[in-house]
mmCIF file of N, CA and C in Angstrom:
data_model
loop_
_atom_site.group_PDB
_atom_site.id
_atom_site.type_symbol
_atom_site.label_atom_id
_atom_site.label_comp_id
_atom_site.label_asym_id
_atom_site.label_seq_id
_atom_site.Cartn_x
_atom_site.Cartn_y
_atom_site.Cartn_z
ATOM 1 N N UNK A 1 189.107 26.437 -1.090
ATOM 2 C CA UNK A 1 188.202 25.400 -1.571
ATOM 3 C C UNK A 1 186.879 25.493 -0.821
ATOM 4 N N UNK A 2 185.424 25.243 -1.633
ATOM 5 C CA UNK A 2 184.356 25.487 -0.559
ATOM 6 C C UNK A 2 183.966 23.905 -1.498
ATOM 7 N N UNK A 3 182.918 23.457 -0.289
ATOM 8 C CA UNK A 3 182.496 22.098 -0.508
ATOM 9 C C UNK A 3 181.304 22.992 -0.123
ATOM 10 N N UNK A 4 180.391 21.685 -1.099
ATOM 11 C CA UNK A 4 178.709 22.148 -1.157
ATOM 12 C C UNK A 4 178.337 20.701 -1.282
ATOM 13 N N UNK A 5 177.414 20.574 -0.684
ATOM 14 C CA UNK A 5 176.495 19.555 -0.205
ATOM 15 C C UNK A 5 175.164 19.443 -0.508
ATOM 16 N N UNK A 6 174.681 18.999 -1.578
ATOM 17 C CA UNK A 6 173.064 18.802 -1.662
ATOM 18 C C UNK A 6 172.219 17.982 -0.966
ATOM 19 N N UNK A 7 171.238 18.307 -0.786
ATOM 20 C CA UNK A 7 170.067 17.040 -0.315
ATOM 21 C C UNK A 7 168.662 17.717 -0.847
ATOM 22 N N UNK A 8 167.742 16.505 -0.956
ATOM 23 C CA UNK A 8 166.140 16.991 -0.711
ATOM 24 C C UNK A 8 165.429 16.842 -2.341
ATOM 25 N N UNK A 9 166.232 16.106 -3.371
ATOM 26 C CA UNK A 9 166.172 15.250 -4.507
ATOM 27 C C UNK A 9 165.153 13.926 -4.033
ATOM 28 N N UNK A 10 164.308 13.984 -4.965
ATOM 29 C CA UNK A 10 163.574 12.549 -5.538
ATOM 30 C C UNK A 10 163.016 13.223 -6.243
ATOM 31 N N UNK A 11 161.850 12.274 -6.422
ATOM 32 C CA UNK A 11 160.632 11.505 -6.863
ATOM 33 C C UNK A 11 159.257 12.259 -6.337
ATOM 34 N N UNK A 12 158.570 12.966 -7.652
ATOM 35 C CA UNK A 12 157.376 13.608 -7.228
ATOM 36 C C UNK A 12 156.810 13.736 -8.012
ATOM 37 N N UNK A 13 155.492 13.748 -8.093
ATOM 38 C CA UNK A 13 154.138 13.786 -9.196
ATOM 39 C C UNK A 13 154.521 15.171 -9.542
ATOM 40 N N UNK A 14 153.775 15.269 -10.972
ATOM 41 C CA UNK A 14 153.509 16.616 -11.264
ATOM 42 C C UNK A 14 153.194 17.772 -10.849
ATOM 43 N N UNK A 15 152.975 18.643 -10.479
ATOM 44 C CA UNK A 15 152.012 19.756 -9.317
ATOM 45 C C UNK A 15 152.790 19.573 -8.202
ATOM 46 N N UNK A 16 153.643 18.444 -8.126
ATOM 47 C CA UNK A 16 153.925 18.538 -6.617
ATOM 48 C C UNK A 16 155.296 19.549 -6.220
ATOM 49 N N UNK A 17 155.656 19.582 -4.743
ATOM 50 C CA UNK A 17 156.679 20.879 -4.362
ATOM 51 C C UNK A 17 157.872 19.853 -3.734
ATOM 52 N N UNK A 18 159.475 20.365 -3.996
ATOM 53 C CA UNK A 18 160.219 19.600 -3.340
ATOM 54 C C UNK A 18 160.870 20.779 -3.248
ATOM 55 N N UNK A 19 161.903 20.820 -1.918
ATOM 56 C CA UNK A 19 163.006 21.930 -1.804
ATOM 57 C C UNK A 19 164.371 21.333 -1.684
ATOM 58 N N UNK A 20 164.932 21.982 -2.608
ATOM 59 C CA UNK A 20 166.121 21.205 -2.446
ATOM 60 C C UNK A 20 167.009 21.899 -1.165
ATOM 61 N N UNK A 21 168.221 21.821 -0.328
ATOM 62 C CA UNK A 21 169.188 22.243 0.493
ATOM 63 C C UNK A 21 171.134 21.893 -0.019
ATOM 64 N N UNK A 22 171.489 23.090 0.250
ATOM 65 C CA UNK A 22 172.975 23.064 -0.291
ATOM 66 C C UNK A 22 173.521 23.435 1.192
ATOM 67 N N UNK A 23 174.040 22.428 1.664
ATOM 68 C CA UNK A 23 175.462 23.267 2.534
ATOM 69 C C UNK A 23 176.451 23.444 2.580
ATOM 70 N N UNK A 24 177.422 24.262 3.046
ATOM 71 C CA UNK A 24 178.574 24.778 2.677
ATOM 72 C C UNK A 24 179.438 24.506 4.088
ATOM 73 N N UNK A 25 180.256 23.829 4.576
ATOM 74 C CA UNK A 25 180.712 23.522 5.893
ATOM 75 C C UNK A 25 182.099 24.893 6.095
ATOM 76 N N UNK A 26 182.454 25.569 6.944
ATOM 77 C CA UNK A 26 183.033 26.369 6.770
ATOM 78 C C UNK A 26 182.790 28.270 6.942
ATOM 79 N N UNK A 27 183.300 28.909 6.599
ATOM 80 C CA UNK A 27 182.926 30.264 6.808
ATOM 81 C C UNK A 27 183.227 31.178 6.127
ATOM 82 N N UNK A 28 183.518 30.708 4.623
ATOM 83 C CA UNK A 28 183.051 31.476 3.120
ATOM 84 C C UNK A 28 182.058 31.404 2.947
ATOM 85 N N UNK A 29 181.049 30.414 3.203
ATOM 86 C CA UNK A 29 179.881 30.648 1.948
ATOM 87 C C UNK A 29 178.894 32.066 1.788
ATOM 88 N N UNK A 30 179.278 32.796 3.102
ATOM 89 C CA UNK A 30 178.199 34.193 2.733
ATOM 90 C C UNK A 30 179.090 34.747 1.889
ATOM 91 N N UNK A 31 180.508 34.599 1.379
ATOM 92 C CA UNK A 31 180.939 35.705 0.768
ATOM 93 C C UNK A 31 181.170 35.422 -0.750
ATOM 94 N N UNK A 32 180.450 34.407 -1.207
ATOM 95 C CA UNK A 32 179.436 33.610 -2.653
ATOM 96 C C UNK A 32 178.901 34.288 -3.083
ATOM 97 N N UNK A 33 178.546 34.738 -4.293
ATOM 98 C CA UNK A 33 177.198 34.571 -4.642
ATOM 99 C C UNK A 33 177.007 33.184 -5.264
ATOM 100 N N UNK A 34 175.524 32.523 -5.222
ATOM 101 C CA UNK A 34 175.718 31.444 -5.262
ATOM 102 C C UNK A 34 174.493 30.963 -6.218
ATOM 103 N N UNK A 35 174.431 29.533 -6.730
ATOM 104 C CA UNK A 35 173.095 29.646 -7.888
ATOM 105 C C UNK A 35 173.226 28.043 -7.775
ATOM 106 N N UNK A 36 171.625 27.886 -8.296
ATOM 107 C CA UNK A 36 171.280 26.478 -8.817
ATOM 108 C C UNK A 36 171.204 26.318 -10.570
ATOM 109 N N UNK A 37 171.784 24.764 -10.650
ATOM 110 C CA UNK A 37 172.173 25.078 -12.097
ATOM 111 C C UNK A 37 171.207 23.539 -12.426
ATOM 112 N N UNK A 38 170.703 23.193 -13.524
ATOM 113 C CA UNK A 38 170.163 21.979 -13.670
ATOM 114 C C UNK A 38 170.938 21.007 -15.109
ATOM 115 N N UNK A 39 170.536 19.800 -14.945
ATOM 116 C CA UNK A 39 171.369 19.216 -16.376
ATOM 117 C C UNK A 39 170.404 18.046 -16.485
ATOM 118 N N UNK A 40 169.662 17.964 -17.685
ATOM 119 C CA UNK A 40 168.871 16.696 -17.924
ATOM 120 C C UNK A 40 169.527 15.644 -18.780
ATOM 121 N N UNK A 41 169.379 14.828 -19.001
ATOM 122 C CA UNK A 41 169.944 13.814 -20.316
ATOM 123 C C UNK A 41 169.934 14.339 -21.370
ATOM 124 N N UNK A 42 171.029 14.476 -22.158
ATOM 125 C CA UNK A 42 171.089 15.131 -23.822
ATOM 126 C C UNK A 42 170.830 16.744 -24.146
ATOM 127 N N UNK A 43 170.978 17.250 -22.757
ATOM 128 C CA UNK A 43 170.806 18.939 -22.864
ATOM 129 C C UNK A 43 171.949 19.458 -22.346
ATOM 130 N N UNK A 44 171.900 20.596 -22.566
ATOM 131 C CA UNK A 44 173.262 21.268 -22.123
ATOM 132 C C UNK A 44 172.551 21.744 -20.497
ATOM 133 N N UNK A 45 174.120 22.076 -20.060
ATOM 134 C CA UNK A 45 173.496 23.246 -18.297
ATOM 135 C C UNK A 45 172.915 23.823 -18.148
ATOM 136 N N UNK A 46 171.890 24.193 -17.762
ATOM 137 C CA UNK A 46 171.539 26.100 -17.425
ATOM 138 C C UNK A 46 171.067 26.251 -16.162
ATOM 139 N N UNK A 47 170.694 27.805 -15.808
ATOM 140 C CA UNK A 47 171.362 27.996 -15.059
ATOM 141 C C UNK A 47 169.458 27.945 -14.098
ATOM 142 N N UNK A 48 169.429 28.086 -13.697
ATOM 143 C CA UNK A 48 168.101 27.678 -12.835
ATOM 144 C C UNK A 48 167.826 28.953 -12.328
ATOM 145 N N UNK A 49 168.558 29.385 -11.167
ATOM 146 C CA UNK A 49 168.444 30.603 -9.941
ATOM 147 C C UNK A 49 169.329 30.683 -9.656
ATOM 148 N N UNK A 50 169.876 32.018 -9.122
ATOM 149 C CA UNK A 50 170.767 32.805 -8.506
ATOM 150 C C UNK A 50 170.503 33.846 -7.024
ATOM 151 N N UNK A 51 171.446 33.453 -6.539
ATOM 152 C CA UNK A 51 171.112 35.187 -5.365
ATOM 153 C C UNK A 51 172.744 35.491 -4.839
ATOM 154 N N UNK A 52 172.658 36.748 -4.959
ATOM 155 C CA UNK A 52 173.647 37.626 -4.798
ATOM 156 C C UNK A 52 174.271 37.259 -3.317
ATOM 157 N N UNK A 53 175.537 37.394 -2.661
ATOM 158 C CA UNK A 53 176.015 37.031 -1.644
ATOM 159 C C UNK A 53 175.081 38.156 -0.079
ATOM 160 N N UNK A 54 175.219 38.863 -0.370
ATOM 161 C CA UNK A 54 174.051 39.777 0.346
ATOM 162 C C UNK A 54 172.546 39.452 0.205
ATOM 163 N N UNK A 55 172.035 38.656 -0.276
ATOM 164 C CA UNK A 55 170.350 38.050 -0.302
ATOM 165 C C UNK A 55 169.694 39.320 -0.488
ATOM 166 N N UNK A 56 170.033 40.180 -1.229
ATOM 167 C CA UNK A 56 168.926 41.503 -1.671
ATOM 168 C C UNK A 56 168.727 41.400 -3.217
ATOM 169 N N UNK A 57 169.206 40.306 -4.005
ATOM 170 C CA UNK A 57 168.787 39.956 -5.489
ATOM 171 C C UNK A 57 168.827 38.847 -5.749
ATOM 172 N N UNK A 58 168.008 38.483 -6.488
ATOM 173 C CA UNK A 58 167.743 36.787 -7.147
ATOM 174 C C UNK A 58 167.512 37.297 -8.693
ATOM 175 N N UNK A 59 167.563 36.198 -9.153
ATOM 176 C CA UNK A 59 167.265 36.186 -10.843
ATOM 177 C C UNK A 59 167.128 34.868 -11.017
ATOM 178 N N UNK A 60 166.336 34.224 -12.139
ATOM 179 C CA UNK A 60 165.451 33.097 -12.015
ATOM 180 C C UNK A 60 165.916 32.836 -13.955
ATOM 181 N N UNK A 61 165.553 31.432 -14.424
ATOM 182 C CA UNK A 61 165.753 31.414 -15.581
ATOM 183 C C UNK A 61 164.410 30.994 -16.067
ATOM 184 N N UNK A 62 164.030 31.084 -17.146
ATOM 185 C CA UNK A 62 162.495 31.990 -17.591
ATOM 186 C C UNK A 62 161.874 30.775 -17.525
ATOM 187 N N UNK A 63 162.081 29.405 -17.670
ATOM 188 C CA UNK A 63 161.165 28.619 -17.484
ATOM 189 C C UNK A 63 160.943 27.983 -15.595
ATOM 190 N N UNK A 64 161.428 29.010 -15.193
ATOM 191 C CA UNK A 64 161.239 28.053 -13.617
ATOM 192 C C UNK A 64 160.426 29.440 -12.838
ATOM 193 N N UNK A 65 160.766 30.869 -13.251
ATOM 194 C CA UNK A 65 160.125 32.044 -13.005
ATOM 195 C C UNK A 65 158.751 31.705 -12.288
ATOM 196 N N UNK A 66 158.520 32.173 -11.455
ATOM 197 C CA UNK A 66 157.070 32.018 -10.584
ATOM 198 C C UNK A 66 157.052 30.463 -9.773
ATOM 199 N N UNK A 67 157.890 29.940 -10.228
ATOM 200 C CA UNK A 67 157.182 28.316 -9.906
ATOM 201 C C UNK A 67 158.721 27.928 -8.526
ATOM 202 N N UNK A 68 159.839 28.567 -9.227
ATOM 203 C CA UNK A 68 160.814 28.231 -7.814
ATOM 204 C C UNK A 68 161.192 29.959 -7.509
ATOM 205 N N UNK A 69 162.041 29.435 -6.239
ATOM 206 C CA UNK A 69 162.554 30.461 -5.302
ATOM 207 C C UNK A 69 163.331 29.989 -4.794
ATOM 208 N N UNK A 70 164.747 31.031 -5.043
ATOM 209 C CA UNK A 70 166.063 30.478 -4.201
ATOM 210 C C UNK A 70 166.240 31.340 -3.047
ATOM 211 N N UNK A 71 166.829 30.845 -2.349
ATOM 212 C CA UNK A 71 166.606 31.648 -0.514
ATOM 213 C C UNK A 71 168.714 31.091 0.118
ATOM 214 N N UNK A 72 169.134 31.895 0.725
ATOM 215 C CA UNK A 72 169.732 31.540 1.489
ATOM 216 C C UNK A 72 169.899 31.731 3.577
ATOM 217 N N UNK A 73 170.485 31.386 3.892
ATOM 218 C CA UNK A 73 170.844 31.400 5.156
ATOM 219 C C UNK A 73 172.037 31.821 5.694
ATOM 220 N N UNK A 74 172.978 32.896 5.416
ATOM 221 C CA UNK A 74 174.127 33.357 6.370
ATOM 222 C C UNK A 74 174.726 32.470 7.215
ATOM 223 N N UNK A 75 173.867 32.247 8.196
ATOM 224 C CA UNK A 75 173.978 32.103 10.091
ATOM 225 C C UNK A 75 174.220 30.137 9.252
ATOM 226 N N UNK A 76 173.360 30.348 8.716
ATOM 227 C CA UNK A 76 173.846 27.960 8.438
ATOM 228 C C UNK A 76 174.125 27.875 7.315
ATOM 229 N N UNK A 77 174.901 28.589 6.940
ATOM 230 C CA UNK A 77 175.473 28.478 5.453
ATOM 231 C C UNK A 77 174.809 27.655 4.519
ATOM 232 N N UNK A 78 173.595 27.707 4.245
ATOM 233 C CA UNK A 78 173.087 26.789 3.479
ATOM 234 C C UNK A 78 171.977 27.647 2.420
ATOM 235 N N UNK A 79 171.950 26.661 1.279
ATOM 236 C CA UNK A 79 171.149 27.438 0.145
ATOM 237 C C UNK A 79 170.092 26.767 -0.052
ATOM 238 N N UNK A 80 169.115 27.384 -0.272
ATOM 239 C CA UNK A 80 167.654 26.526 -0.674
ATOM 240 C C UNK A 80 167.324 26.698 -1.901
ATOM 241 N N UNK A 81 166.471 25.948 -2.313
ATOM 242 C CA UNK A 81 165.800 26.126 -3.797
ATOM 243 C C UNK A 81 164.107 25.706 -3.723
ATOM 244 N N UNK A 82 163.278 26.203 -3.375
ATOM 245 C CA UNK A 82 161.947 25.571 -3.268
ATOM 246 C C UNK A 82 161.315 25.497 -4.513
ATOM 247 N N UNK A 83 160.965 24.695 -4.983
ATOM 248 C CA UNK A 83 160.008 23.966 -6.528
ATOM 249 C C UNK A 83 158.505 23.719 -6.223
ATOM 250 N N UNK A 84 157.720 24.731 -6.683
ATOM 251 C CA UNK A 84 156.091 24.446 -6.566
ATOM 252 C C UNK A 84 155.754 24.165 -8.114
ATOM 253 N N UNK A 85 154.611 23.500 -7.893
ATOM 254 C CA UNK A 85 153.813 23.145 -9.455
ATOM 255 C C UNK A 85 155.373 22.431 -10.334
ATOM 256 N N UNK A 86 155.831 21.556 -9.759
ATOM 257 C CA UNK A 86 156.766 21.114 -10.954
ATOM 258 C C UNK A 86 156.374 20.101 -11.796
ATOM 259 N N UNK A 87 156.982 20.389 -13.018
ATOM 260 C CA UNK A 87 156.308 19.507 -14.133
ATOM 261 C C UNK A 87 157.297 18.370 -14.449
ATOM 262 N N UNK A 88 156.548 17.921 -15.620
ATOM 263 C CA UNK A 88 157.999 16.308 -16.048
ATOM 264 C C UNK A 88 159.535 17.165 -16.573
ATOM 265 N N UNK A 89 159.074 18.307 -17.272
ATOM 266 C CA UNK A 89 160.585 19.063 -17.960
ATOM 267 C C UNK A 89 161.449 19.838 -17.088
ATOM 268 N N UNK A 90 161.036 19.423 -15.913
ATOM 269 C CA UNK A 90 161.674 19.641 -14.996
ATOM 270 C C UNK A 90 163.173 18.700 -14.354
ATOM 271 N N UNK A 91 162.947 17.394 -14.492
ATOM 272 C CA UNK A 91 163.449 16.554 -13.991
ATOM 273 C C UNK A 91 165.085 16.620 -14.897
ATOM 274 N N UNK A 92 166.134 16.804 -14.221
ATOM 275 C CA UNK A 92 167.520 16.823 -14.259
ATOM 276 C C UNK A 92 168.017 16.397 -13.283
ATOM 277 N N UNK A 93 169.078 16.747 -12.925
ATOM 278 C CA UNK A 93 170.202 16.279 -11.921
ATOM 279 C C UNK A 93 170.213 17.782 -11.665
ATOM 280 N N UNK A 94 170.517 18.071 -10.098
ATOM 281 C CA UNK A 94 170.148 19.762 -9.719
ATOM 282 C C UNK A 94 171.598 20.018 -8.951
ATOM 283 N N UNK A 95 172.304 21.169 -9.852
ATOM 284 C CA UNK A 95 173.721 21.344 -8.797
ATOM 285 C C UNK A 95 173.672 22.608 -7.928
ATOM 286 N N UNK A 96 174.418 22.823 -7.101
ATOM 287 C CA UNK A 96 174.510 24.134 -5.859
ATOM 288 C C UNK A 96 175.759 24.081 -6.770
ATOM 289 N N UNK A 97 176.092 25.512 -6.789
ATOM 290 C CA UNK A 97 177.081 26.323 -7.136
ATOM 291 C C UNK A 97 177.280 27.509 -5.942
ATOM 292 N N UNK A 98 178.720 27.524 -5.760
ATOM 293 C CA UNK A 98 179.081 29.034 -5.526
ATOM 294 C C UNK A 98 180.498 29.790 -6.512
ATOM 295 N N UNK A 99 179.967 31.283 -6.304
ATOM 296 C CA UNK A 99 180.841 31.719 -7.191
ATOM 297 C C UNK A 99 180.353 31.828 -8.572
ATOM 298 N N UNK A 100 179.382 32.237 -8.701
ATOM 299 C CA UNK A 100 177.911 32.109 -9.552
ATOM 300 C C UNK A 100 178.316 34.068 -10.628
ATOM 301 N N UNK A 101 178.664 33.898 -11.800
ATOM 302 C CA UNK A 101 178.711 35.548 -11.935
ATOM 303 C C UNK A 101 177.700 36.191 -11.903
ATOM 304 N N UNK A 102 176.735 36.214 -10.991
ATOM 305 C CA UNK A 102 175.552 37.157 -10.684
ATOM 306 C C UNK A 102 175.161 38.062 -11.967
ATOM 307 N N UNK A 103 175.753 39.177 -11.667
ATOM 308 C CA UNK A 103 175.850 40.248 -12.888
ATOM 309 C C UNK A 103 175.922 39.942 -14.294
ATOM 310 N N UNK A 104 176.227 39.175 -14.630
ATOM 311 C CA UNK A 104 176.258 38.894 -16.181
ATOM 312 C C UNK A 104 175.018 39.217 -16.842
ATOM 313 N N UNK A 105 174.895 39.455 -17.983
ATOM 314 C CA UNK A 105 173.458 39.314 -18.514
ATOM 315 C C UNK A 105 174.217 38.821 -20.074
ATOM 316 N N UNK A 106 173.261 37.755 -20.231
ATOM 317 C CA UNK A 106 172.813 36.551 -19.197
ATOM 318 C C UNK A 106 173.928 36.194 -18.767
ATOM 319 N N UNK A 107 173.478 35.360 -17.361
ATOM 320 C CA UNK A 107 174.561 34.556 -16.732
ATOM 321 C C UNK A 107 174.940 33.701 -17.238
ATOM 322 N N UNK A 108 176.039 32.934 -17.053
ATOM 323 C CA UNK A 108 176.628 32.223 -18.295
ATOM 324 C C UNK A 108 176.173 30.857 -17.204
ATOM 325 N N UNK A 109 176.529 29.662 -17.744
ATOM 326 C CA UNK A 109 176.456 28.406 -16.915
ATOM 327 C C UNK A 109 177.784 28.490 -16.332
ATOM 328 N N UNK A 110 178.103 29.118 -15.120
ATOM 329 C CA UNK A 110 179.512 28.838 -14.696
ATOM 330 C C UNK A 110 179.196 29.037 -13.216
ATOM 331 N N UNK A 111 180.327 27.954 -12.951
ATOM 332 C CA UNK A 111 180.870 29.105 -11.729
ATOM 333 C C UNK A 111 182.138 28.231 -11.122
ATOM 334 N N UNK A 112 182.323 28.878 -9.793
ATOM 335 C CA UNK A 112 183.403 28.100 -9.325
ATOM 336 C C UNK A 112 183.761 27.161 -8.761
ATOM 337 N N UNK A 113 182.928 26.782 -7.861
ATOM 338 C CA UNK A 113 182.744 25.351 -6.915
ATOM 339 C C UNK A 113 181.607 24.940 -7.134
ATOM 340 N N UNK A 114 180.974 23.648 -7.191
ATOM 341 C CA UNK A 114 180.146 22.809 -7.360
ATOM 342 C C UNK A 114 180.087 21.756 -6.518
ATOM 343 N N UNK A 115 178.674 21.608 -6.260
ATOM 344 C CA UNK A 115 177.953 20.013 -5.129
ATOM 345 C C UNK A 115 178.060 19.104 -6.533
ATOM 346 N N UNK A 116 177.866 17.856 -5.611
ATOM 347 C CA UNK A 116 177.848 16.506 -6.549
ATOM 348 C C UNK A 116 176.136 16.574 -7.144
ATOM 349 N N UNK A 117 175.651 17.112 -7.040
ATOM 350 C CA UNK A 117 174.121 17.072 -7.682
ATOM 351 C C UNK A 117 173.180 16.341 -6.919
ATOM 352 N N UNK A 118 172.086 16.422 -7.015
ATOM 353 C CA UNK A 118 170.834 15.659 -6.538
ATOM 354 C C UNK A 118 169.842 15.587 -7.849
ATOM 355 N N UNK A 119 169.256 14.419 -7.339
ATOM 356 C CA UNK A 119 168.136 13.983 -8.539
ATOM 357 C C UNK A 119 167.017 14.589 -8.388
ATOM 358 N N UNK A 120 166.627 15.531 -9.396
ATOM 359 C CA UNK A 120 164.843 15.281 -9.143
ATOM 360 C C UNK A 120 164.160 14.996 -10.560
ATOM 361 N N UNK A 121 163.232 14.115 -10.266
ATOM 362 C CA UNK A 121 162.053 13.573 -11.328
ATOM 363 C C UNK A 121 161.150 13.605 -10.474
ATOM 364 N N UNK A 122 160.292 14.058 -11.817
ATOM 365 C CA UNK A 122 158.654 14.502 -11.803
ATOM 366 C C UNK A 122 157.848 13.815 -12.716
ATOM 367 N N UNK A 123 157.356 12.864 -12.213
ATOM 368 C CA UNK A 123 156.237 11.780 -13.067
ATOM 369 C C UNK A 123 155.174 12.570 -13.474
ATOM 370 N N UNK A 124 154.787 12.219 -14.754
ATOM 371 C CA UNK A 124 153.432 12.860 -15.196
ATOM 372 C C UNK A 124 152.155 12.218 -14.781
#
């Protein structure tokens, strides 16, 4: 069982940057690959960002491309997601996943363990 932990959800103007943080308590999470997945009201999942358990690949989903970056940490088991220039169609409920099928094309919305989510909204 891996537990994931979000924080770093609110409330931010348009243009503005929030990073979200996932931690993983324990000493699986480098051996994840692991991804951020988003869910707004009345839409289905998808899949946000990904990075491979080795941090030498990411893949991004086409509307967040240029604007976020997912990063992890080994040594503090924890996953980041940094959000620049975010807009209002942004705003969902944001989950940490591990166990993410990397390789897929496309990646499907899955994976194996899941955080309870964090909020972010972006006022226009």
């Amino acid at each position: 069982q891996v537990q994931l932990v979000e924080s770093g959800g609110g409330l931010v103007q348009a243009g503005g940057s929030l990073r979200l943080s996932c931690t993983s308590p324990g000493r699986t999470f480098s051996m994840y690959n692991m991804a951020w997945f988003r869910q707004a009201p009345g839409k289905e999942r998808e899949v946000v960002a990904g990075i491979n358990s080795y941090r030498d690949s990411t893949r991004y989903g086409d509307s967040v491309k240029g604007r976020f970056t997912i990063t992890r940490d080994n040594v503090k088991n924890t996953l980041y997601l940094h959000m620049i220039n975010l807009k209002p169609e942004d705003t969902a409920v944001y989950y940490c996943a591990a166990g993410f099928p990397f390789s897929a094309d496309p990646p499907p919305p899955e994976a194996n363990y899941w955080g309870q989510g964090t909020q972010v909204t972006v006022s226009s």
